[in-house]
mmCIF file of C-alpha atoms in Angstrom:
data_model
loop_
_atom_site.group_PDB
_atom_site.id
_atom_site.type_symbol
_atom_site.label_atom_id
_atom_site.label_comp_id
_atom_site.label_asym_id
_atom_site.label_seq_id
_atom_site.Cartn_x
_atom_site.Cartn_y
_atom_site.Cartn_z
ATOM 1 C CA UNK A 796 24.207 134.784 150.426
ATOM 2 C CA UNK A 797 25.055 131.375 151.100
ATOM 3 C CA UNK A 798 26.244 129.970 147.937
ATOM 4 C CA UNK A 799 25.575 125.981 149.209
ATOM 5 C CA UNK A 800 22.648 123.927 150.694
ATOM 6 C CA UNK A 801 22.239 120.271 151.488
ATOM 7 C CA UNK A 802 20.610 118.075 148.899
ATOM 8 C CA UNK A 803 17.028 116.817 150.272
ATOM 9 C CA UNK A 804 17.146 113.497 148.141
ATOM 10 C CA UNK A 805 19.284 111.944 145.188
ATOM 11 C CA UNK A 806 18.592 111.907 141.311
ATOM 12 C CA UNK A 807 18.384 108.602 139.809
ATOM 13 C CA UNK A 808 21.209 109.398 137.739
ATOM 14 C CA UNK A 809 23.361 110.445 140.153
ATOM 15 C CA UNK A 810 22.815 107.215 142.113
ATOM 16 C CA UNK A 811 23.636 105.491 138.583
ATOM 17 C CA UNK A 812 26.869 107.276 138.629
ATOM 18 C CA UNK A 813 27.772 106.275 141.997
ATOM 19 C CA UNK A 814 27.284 102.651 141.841
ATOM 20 C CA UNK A 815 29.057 103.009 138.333
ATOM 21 C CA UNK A 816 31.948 104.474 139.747
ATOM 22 C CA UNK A 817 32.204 102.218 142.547
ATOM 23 C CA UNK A 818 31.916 99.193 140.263
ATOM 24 C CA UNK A 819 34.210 99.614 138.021
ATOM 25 C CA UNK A 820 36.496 101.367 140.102
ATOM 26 C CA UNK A 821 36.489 98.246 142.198
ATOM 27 C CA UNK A 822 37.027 95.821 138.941
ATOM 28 C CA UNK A 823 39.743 98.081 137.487
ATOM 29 C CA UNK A 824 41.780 98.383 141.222
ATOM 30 C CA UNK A 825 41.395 94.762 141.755
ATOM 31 C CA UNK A 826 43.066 94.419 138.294
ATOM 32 C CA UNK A 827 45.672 96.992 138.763
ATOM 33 C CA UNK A 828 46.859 95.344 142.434
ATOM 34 C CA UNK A 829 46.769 91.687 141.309
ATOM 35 C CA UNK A 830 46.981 91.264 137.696
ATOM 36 C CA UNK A 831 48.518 94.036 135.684
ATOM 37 C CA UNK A 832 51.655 92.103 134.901
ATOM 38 C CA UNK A 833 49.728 89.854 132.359
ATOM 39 C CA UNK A 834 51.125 90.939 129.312
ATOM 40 C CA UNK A 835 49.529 89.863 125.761
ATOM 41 C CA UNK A 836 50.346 91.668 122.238
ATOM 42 C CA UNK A 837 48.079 94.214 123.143
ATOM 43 C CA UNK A 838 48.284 97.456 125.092
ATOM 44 C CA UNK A 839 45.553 96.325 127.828
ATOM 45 C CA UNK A 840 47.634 97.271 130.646
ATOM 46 C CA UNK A 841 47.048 101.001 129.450
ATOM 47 C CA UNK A 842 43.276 100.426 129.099
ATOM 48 C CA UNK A 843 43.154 99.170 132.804
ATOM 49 C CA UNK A 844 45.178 102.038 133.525
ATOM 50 C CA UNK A 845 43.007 104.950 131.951
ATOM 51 C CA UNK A 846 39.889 103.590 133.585
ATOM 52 C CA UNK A 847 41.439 103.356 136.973
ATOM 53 C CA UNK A 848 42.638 106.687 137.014
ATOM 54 C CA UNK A 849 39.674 108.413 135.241
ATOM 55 C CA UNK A 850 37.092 107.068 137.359
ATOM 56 C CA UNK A 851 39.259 108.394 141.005
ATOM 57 C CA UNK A 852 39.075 111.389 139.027
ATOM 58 C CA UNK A 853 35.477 110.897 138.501
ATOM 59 C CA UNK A 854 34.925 109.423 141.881
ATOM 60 C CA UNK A 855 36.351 112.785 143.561
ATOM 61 C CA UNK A 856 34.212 114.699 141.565
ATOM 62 C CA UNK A 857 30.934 113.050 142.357
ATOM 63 C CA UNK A 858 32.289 112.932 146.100
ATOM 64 C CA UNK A 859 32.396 116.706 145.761
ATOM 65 C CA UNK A 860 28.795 116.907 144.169
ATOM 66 C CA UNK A 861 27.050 114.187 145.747
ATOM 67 C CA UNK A 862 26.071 115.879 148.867
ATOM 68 C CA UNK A 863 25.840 119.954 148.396
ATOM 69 C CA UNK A 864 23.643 121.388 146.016
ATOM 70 C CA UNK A 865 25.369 124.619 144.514
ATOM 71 C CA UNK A 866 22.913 127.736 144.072
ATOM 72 C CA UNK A 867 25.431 129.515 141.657
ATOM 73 C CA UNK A 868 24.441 129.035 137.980
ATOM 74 C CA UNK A 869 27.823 129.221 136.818
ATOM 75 C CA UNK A 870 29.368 126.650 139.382
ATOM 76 C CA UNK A 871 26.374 124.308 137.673
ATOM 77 C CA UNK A 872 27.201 125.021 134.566
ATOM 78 C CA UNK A 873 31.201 124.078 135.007
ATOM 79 C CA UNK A 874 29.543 120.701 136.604
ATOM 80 C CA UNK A 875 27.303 120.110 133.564
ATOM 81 C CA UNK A 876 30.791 120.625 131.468
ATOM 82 C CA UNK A 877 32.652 118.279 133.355
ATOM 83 C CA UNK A 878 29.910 115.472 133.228
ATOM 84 C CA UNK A 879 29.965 115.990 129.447
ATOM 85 C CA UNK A 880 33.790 115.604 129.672
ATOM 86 C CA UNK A 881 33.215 112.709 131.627
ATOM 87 C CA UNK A 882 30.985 111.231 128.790
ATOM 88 C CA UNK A 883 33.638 111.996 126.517
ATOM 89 C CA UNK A 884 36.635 110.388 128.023
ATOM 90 C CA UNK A 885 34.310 107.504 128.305
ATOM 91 C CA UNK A 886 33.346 107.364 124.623
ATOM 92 C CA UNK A 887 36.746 107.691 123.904
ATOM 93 C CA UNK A 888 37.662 104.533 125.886
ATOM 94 C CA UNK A 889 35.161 102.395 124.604
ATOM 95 C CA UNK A 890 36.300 103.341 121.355
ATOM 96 C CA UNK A 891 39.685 102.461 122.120
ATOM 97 C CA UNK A 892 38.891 99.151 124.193
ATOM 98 C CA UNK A 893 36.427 98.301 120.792
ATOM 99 C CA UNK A 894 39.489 98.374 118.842
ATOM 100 C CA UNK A 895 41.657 96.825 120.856
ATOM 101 C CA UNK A 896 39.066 93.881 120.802
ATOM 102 C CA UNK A 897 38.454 93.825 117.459
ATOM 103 C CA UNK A 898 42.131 93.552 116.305
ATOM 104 C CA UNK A 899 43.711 89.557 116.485
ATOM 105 C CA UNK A 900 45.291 88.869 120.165
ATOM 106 C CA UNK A 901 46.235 86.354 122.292
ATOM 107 C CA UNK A 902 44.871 88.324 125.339
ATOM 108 C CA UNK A 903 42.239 85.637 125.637
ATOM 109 C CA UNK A 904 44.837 82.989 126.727
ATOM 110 C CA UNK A 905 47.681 85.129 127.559
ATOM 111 C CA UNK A 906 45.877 87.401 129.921
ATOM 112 C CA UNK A 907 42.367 86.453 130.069
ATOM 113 C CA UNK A 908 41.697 88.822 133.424
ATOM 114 C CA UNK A 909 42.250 91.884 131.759
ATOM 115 C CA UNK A 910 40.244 90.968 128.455
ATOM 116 C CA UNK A 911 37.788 89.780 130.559
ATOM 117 C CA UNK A 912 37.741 93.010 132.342
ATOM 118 C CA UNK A 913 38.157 94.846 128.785
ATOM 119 C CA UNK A 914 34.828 92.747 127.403
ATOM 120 C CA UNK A 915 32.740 93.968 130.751
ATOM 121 C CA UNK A 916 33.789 97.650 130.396
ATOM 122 C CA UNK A 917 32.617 97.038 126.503
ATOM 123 C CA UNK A 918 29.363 95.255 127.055
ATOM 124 C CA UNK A 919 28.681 97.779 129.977
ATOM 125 C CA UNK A 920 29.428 100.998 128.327
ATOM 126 C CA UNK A 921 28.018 99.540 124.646
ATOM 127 C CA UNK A 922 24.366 99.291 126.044
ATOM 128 C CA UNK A 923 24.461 102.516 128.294
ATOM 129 C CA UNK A 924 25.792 104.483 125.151
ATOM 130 C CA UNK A 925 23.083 102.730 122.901
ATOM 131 C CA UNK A 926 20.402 103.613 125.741
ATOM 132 C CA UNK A 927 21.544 107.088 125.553
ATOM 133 C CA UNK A 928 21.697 107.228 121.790
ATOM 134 C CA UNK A 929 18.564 105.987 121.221
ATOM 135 C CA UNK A 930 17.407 108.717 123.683
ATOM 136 C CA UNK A 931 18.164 111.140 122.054
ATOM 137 C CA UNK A 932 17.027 110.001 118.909
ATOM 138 C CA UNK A 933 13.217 109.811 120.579
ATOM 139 C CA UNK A 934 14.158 113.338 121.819
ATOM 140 C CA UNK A 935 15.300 115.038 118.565
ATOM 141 C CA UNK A 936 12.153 113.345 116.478
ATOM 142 C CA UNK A 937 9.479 114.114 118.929
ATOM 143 C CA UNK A 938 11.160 117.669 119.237
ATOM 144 C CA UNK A 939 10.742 118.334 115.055
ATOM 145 C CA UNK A 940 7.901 116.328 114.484
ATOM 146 C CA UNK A 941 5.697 118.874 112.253
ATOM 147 C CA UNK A 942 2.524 117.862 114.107
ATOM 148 C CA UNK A 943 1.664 116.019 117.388
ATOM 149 C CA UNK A 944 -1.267 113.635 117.715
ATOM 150 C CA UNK A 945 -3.331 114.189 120.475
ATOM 151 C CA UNK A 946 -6.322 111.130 120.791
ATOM 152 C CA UNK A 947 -9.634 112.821 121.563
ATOM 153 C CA UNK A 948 -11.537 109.648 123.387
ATOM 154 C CA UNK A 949 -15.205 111.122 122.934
ATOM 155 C CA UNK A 950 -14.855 110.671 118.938
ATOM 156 C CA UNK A 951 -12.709 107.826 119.328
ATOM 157 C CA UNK A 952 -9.753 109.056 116.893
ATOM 158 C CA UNK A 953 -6.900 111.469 116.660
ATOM 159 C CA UNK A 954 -6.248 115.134 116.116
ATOM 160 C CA UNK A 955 -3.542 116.944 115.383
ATOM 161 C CA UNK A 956 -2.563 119.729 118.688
#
């Protein structure tokens, strides 16, 4: 039983992740090669440096699942786990960027390439996370909603279904 088959086309999403990835992992080695020595009195240095390395991570594994589409249910299931990982770690860094911001610095003058970097990765992750939230909102009230309105067009009103 072969366990692996060539995908016929791309999900949206997984051409979202892609371009993502490449973006950012662009910005953030551009950074890391020719301006991580700005320093400023906070820790963005370590930022820079937990996006870089996440997202080669991240890049590796959408290398590996870009292409092949996997047959076994539990080799999709580890995938789905490690995407919600992903989203995680993510989460967890725009958290910790957010806070970073937030607090009084000097990065602005001191090392205004990195901030800059630090507001994109905010601004970025901020509206796909608020995308996503809202989302699932929709999602979780059209799933309990007690009734759903269906509009019958010969007597011109609604019904519940």
């Amino acid at each position: 039983m072969q366990e692996i088959e060539a995908k016929k086309q791309l999900k949206a999403s997984e051409g979202a992740h892609f371009f993502y990835t490449l973006i950012f992992l662009s910005a953030s080695g551009i950074i890391e090669t020719q301006f991580i020595e700005e320093k400023c009195n906070q820790n963005l240095q370590l930022f820079v440096h937990l996006v870089f390395y996440g997202l080669i991570i991240w890049g590796t594994y959408i290398l590996i699942t870009l292409i092949p589409r996997y047959k076994n249910a539990a080799i999709n299931l580890f995938f789905n786990f490690l995407d919600i990982c992903f989203g995680i770690y993510i989460l967890l860094l725009l958290f910790y960027g957010g806070r970073m911001y937030q607090s009084p610095n000097d990065c602005l003058t001191e090392a205004p390439a990195l901030f800059f970097f630090l507001e994109t990765f905010l601004l970025v992750n901020g509206i796909i996370f608020a995308i996503l939230f809202l989302a699932f909102v929709s999602y979780v009230l059209k799933r309990f909603s007690k009734s759903q309105q269906v509009y019958d067009e010969n007597k011109e009103e609604f019904y519940d279904a």
